[in-house]
Short mmCIF file of C-alpha atoms in Angstrom, two decimals:
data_model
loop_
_atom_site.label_atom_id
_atom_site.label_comp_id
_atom_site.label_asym_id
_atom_site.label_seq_id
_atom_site.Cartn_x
_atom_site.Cartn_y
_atom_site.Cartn_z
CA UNK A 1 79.26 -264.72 96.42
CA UNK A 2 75.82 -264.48 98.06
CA UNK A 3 73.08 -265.94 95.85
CA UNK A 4 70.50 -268.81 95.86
CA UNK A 5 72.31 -270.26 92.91
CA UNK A 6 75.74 -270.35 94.22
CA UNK A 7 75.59 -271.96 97.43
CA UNK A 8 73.57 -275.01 95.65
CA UNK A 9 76.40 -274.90 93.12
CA UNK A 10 79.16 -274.75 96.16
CA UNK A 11 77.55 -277.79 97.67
CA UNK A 12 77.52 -279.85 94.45
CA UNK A 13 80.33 -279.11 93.79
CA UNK A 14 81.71 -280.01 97.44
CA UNK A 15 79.62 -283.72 97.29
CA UNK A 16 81.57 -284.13 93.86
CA UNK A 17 85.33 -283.72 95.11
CA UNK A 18 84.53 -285.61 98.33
CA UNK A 19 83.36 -288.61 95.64
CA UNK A 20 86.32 -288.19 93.75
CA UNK A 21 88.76 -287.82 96.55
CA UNK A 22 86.98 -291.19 97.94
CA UNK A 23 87.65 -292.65 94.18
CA UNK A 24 90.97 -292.04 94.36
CA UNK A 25 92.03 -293.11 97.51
CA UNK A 26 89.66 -295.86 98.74
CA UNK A 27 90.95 -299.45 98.04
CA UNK A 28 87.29 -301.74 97.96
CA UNK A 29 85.42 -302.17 95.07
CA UNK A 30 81.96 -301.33 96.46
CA UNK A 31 83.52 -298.02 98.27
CA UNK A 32 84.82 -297.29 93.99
CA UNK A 33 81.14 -297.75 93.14
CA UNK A 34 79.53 -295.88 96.00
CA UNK A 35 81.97 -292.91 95.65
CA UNK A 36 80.94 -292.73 91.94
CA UNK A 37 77.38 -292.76 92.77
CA UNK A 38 78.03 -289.54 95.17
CA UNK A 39 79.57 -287.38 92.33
CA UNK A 40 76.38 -287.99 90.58
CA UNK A 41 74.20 -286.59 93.45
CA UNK A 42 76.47 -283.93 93.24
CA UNK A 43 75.86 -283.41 89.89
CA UNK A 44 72.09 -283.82 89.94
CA UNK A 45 72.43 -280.75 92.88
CA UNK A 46 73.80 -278.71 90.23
CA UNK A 47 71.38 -279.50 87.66
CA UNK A 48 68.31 -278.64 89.70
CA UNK A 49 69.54 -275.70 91.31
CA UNK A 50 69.97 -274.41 87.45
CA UNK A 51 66.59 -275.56 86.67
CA UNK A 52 65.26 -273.37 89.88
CA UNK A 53 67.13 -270.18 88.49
CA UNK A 54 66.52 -270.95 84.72
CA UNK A 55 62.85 -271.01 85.86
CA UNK A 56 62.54 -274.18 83.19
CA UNK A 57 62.31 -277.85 83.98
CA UNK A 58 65.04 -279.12 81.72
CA UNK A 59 67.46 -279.76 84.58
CA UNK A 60 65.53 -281.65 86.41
CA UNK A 61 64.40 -283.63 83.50
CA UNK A 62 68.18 -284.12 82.51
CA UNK A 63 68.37 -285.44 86.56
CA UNK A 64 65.87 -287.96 85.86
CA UNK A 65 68.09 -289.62 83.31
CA UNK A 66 71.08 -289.39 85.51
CA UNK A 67 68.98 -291.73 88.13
CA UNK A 68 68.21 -293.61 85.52
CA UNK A 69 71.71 -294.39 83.90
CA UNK A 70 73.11 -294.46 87.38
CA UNK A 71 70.84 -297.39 88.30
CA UNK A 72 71.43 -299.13 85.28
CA UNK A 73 75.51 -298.67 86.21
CA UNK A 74 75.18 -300.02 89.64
CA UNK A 75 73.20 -302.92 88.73
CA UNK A 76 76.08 -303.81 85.89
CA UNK A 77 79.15 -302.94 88.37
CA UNK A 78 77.33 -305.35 91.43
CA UNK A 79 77.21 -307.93 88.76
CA UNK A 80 81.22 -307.27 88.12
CA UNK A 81 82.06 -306.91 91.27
CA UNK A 82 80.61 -310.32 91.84
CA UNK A 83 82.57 -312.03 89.01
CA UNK A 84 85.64 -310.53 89.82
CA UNK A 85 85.48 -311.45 93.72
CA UNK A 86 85.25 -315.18 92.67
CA UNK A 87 88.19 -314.96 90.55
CA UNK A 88 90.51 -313.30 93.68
CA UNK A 89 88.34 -314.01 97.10
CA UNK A 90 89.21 -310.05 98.00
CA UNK A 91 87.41 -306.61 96.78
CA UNK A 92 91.30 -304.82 96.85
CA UNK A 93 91.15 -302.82 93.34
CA UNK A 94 94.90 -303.39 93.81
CA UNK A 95 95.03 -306.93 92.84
CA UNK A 96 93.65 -305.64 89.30
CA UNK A 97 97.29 -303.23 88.70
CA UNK A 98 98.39 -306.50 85.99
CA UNK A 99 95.40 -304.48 83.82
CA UNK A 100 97.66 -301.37 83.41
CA UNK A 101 99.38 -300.83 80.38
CA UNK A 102 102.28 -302.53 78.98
CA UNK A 103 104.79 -299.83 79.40
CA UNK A 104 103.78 -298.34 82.44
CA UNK A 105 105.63 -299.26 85.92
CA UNK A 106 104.13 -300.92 88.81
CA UNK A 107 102.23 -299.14 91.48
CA UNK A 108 103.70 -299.01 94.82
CA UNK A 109 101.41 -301.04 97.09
CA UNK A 110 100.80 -299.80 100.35
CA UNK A 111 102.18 -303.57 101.81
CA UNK A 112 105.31 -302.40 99.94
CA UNK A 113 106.19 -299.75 101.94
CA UNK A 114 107.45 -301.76 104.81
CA UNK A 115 104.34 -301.15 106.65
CA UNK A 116 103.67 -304.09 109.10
CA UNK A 117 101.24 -306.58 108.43
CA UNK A 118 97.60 -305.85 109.12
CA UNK A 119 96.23 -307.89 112.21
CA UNK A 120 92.25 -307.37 112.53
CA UNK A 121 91.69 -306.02 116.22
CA UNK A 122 89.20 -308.23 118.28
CA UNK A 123 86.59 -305.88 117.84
CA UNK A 124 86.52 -306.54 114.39
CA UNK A 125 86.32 -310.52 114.12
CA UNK A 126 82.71 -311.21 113.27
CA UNK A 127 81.63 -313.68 115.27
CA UNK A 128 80.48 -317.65 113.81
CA UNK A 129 78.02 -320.00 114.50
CA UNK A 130 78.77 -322.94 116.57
CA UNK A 131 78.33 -326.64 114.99
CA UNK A 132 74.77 -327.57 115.57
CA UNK A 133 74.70 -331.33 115.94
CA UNK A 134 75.39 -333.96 113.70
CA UNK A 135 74.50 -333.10 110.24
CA UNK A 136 71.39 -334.80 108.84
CA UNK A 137 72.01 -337.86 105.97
CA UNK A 138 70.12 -336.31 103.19
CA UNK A 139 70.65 -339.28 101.08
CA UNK A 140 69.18 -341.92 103.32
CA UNK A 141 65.98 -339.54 103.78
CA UNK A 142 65.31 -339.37 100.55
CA UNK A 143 65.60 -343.17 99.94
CA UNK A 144 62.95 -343.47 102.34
CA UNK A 145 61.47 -340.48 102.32
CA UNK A 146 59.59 -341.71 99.26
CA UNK A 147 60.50 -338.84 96.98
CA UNK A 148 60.44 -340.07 93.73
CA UNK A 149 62.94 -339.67 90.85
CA UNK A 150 61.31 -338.24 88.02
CA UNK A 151 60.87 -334.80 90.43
CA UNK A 152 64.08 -335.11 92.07
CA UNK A 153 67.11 -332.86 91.13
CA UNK A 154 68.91 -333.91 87.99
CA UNK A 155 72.51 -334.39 88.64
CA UNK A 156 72.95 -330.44 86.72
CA UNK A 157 71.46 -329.08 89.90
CA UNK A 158 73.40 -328.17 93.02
CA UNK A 159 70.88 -329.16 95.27
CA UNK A 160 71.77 -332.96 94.65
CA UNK A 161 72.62 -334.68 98.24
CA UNK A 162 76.09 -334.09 98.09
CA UNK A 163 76.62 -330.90 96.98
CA UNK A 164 73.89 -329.64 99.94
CA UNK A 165 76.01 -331.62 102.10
CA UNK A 166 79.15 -329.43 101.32
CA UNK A 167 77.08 -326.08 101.29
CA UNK A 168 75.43 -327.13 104.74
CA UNK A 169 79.03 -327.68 105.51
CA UNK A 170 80.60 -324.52 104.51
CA UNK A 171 77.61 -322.71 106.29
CA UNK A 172 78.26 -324.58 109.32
CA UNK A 173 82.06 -323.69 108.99
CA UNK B 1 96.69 -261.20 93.96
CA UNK B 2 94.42 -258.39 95.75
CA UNK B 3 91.54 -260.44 94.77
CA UNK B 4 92.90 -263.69 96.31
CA UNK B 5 93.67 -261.55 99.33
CA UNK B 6 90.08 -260.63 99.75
CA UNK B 7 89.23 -263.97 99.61
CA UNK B 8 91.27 -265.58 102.15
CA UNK B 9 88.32 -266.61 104.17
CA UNK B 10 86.99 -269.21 101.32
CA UNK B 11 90.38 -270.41 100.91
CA UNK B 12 90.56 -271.02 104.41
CA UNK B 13 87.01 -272.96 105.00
CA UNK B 14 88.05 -275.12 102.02
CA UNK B 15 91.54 -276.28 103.59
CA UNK B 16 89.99 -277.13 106.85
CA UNK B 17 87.39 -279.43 105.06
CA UNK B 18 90.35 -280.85 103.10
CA UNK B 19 92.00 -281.13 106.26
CA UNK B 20 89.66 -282.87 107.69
CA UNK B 21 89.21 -285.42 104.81
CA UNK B 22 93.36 -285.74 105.37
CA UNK B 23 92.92 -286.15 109.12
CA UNK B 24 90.18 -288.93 108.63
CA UNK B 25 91.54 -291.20 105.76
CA UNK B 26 92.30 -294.61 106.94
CA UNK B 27 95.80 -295.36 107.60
CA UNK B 28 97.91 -297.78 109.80
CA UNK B 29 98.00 -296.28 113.10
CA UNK B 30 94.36 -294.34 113.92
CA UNK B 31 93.69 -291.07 114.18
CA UNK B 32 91.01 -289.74 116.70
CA UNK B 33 87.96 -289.18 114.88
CA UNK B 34 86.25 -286.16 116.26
CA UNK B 35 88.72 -284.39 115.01
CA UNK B 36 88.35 -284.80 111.84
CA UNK B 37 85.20 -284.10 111.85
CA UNK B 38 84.90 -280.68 113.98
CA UNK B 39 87.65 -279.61 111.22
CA UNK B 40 85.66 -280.53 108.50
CA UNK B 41 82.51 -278.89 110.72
CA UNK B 42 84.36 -275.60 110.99
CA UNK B 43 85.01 -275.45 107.72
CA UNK B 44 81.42 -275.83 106.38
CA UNK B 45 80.71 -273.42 108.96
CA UNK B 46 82.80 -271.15 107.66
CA UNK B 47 81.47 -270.97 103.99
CA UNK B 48 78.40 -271.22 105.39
CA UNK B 49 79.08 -267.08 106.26
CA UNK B 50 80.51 -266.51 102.90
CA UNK B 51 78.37 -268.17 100.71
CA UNK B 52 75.11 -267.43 102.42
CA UNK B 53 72.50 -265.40 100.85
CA UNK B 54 71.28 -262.66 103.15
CA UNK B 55 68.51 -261.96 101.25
CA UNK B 56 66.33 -265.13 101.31
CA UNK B 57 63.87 -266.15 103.99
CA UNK B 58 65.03 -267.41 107.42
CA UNK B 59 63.99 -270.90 107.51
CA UNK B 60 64.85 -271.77 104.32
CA UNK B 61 68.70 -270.73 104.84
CA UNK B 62 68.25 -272.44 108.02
CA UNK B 63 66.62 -275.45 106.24
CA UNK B 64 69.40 -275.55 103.88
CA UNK B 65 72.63 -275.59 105.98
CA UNK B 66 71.31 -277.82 107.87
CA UNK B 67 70.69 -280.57 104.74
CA UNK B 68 74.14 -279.19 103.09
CA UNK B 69 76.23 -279.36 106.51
CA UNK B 70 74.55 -283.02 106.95
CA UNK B 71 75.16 -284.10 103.41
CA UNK B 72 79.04 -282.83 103.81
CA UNK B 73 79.57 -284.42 106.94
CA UNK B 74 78.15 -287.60 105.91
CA UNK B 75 80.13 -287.86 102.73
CA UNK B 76 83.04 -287.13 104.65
CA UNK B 77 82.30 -289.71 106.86
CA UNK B 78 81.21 -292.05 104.21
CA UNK B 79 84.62 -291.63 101.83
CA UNK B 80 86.89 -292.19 105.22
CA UNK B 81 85.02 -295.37 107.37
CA UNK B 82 86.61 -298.28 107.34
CA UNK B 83 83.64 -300.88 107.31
CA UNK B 84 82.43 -300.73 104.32
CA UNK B 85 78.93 -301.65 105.55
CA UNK B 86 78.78 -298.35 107.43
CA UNK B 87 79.78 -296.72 104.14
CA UNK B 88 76.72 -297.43 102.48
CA UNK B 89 74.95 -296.78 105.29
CA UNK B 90 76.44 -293.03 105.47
CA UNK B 91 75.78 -292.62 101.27
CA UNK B 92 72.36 -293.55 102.36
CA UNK B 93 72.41 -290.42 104.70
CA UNK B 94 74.19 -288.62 102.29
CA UNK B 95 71.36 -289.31 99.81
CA UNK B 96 68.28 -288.56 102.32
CA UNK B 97 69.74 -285.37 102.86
CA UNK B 98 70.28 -284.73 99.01
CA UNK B 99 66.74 -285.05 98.75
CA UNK B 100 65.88 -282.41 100.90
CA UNK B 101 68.10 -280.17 99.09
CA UNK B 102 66.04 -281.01 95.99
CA UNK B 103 62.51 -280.42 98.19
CA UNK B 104 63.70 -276.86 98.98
CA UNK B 105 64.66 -276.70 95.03
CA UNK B 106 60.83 -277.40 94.02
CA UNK B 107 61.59 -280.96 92.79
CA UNK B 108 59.27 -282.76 94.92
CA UNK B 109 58.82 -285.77 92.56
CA UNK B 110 63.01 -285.97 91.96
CA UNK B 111 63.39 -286.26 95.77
CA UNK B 112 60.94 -289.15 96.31
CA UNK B 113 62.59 -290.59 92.99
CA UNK B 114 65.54 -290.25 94.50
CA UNK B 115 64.55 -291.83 98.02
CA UNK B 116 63.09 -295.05 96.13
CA UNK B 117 66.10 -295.48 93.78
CA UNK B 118 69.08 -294.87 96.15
CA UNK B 119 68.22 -295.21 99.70
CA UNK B 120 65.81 -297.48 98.56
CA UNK B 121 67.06 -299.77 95.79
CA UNK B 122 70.58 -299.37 95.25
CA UNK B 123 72.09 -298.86 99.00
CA UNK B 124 70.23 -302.49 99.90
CA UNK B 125 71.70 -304.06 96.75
CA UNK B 126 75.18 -302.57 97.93
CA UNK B 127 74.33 -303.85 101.52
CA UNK B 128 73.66 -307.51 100.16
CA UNK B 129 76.98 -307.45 97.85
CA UNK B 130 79.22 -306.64 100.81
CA UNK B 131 77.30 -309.46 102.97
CA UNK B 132 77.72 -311.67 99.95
CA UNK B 133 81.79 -311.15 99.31
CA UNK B 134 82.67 -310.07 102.46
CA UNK B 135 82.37 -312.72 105.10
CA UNK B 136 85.41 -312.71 107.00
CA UNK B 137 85.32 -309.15 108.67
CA UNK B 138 87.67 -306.70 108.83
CA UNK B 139 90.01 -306.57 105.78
CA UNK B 140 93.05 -305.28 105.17
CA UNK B 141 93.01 -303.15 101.94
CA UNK B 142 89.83 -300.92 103.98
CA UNK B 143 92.25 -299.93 106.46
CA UNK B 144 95.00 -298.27 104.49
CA UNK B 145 94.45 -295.54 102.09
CA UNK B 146 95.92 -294.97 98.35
CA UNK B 147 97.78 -291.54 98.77
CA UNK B 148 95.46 -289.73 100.68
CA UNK B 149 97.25 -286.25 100.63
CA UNK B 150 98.10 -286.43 96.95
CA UNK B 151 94.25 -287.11 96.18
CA UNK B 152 93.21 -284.62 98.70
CA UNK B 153 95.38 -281.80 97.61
CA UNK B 154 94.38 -282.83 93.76
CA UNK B 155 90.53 -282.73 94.32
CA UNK B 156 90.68 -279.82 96.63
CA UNK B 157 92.54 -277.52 94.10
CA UNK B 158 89.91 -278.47 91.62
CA UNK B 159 87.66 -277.33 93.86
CA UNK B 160 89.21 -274.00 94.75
CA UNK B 161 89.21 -273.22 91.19
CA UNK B 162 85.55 -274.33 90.61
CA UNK B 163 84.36 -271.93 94.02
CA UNK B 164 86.96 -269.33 92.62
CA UNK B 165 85.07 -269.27 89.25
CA UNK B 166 82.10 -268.91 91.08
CA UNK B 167 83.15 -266.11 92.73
CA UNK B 168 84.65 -264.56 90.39
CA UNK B 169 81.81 -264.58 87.89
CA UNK B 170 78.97 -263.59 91.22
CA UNK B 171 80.87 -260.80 92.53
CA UNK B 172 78.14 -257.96 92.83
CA UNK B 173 80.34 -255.04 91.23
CA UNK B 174 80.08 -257.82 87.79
CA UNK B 175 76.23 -257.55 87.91
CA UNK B 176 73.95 -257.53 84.92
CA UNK B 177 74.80 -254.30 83.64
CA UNK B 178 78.48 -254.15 84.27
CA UNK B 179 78.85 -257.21 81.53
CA UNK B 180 76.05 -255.57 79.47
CA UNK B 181 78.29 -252.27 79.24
CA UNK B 182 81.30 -254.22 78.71
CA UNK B 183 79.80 -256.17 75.93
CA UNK B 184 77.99 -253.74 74.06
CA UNK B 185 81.02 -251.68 74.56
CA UNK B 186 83.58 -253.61 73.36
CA UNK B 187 83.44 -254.36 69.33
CA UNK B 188 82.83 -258.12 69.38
CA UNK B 189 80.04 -258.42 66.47
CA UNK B 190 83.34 -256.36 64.24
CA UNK B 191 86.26 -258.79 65.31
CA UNK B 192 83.63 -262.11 65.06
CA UNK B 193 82.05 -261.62 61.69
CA UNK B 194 82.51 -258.26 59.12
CA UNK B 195 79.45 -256.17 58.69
CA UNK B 196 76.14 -257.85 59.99
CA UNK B 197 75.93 -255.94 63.22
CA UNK B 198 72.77 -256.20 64.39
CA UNK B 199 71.92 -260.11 64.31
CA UNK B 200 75.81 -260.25 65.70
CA UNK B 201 74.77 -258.17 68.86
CA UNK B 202 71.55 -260.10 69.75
CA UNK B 203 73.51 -263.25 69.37
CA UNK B 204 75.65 -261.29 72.32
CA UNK B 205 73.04 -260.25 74.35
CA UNK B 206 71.38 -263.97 74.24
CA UNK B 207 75.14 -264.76 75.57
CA UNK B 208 74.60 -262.73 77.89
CA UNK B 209 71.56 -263.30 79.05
CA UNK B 210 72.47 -266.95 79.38
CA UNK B 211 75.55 -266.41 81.27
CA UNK B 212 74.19 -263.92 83.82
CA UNK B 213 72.01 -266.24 85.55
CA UNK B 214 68.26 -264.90 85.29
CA UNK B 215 66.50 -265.61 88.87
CA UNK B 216 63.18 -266.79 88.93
CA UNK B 217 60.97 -264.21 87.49
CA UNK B 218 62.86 -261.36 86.55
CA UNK B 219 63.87 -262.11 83.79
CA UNK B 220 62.52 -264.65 80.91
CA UNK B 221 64.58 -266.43 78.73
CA UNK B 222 63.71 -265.74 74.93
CA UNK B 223 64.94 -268.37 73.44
CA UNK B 224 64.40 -271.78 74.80
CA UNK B 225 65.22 -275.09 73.18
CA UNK B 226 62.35 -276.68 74.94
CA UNK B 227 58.75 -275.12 74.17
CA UNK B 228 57.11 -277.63 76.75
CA UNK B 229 59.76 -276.93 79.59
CA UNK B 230 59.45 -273.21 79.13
CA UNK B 231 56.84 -271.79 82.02
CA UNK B 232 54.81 -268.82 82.00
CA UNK B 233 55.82 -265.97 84.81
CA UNK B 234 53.50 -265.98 86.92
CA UNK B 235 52.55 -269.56 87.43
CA UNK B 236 56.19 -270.63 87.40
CA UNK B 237 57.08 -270.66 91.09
CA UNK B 238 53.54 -272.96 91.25
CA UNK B 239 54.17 -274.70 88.41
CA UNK B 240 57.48 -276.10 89.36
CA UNK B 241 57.11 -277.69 91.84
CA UNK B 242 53.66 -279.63 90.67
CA UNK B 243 54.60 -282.91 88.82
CA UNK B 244 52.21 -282.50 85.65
CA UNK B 245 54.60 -279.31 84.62
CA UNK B 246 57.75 -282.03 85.01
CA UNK B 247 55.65 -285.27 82.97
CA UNK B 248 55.00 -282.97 80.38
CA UNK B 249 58.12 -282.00 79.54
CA UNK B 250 59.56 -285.69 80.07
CA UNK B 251 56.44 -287.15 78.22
CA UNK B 252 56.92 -284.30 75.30
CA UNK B 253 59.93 -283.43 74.44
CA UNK B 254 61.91 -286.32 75.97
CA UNK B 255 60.28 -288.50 74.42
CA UNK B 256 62.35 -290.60 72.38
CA UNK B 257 64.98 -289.71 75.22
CA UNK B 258 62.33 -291.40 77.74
CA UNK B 259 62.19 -295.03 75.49
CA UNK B 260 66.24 -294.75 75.13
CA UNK B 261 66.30 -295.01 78.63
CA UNK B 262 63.56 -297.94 78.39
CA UNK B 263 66.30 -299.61 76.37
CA UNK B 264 68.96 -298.78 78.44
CA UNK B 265 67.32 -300.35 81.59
CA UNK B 266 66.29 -303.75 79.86
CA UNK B 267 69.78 -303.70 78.21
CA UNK B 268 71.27 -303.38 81.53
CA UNK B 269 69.13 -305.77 83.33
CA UNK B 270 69.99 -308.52 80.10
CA UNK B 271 73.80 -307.66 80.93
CA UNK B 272 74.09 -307.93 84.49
CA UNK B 273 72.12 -311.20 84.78
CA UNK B 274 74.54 -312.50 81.94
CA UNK B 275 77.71 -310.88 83.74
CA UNK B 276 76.94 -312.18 86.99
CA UNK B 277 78.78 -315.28 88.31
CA UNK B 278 77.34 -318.35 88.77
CA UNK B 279 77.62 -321.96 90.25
CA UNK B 280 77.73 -324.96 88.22
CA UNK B 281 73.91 -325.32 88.59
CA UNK B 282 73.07 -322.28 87.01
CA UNK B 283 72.17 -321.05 90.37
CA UNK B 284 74.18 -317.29 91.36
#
């Protein structure tokens, strides 16, 4: 198996099973996404090492679409990934098993197993700001502040007084 | 079986990168991580001496174990870290090194596409979703992996059988002529369709010819769907790697393919801003 064909080919085909085996077993979201995006590189490998030994330029075109569609794929599964972390607060795919079909039994969880509970080591507690101070009274600055109501946020936006309040709050927190 | 025998050594290089995948999957009670990765090391170095082509020039074999070892190791350690930050960080590496692949392929304008798109676009928006939902560090579903030997055995067996086909279909005593014989040999215009033989047997040899694997130069494909993409012998090794060769073919016959993916984009663009989430404000 000596060629300049095959090795290309071996190593595509290598970067694809590592994405899938990452598919399969990771348990994030963005991991999913990022594993999918790495059997596409190993698919593009393929394509332009047959364009090289086809001596044509079709593969490579065919690669620019992949780069293409792959963009357009991330940029939609981000935008999931988004929605579905509000509705849970966690990136575990395993949360989403209640998706499966009707007749099919429920996957065994890896908390199932009688594994104990996961405790984060210290090393890997971010750390968090400290309270700065007292926070400011937005309200009472903009009464005198002389900012005047027809350009002030309409009670739709969320940067009315109290709503800042709460997301200075949570920041602070 | 005598065939498998003679192979042992492949076999072998592709069950210490699987066992290094095993050995480096995150589970409950950590594993030291330089093993995993000298396993999975030895094991690229090891089809690195069976797959390597004696033939070609020094620094371009060297050039290219060094991307392909790199872009293995990386994905390795990309699919098996448990901060998922340093995950994109390692596809990132993974990608850089998949574009020098691509250089040494003469595809200098799909490797700086690449760079810009990946390492450049999509890694960073990765980056800022994992800032944006992941706040509270360490989690628990990135430390424990969803049957890791079941997936590993799974994927690697699928990837035996693809490097087995490989060989199988390279080996040098199944060169050009050895299928030629067999095929011309062997009565397949009579079995396929009864009594046109000759436009049968250059429907073979095309086949053929497609299946064999032409290397640059020696041999010129007759029939081509693409009339733009098709490049003349001696200019092609020149030709291919200049970008006007690549935009005419794109720009000619992919055209309508070209404004489909126009579409696509804008389509894509329209459904992620509707999909994503957003505050009572209308702010995300």
């Amino acid at each position: 198996m000596t060629g300049d064909l095959e090795r290309y080919l071996v190593v595509g085909a290598i970067l694809f099973v590592l994405g899938a085996v990452g598919f399969f077993t990771r348990r994030n979201l963005i991991v999913l996404m990022l594993c999918a995006e790495m059997m596409l590189h190993g698919v593009s490998l393929t394509l332009v090492a047959f364009s090289r030994s086809h001596g044509n330029l079709e593969g490579q075109a065919f690669t620019i679409f992949i780069l293409t569609v792959a963009t357009c794929e991330a940029g939609l599964a981000l935008a999931i990934i988004l929605a579905l972390y509000q509705k849970t607060n966690s990136l575990d795919v395993e949360l989403w098993t209640e998706l499966r079909e009707a007749d099919l039994p429920p996957p065994t969880l890896a908390e199932d197993a009688g594994l104990p509970a996961f405790v984060p080591p210290e090393s890997q507690v971010f750390p968090t700001l400290t309270p700065a101070g007292v926070l400011p009274d937005v309200r009472r600055a903009r009464a005198s502040g002389g900012v005047d109501d027809a350009a002030s946020p309409t009670a739709d936006s969320p940067l009315e007084p109290p709503q800042a309040e709460d997301v200075i709050r949570t920041a602070v927190r | 079986m005598d065939w498998i025998g003679q192979h042992w050594l492949d076999w072998a290089a592709l069950f210490l990168i699987a066992a290094g995948v095993w050995w480096l999957m995150p589970r409950a009670r950590a594993r030291p991580k330089a093993v995993g990765v000298l396993l999975a090391l030895a094991g690229t170095g090891m089809l690195a001496t069976r797959v390597d082509d004696l033939s070609a020039p020094l620094q371009e074999t060297a050039l290219f174990w060094l991307f392909a070892a790199a872009a293995i190791i990386g994905a390795v350690l990309m699919i098996t870290n448990r901060n998922p930050v340093y995950s994109a960080l390692w596809f990132a590496v993974v990608t850089l090194n998949v574009c020098g692949l691509f250089l040494l392929q003469y595809a200098p304008f799909l490797a700086a596409a690449t760079v810009v798109v990946y390492a450049g676009a999509i890694v960073v928006t990765f980056v800022f979703v994992i800032m944006l939902a992941q706040q509270s560090g360490a989690t628990a579903y990135d430390q424990r992996a969803r049957q890791p030997l079941v997936a590993t055995i799974a994927c690697f067996a699928l990837l035996a059988a693809v490097v087995g086909t490989l060989q199988y279909v390279a080996e040098p005593h199944r060169g050009s002529d050895d299928v030629a014989g067999s095929l011309r040999d062997s009565d397949v215009p009579q079995t396929l369709g009864a009594g046109s033989g000759e436009p049968r047997t250059t429907d073979s040899e095309t086949l053929r010819i497609s299946a064999v694997s032409p290397r640059l130069g020696e041999t010129r494909l007759e029939v081509g769907s693409n009339p733009f993409s098709q490049l003349e012998d001696g200019a092609k090794r020149e030709e291919m790697g200049r970008m006007h060769a690549l935009g005419r073919s794109l720009f000619g016959d992919y055209l309508f393919a070209v404004e489909l993916a126009g579409t696509l984009l804008l389509i894509a663009t329209i459904g992620a801003i509707a999909i994503a989430p957003r505050r009572r404000g209308g702010t995300l």
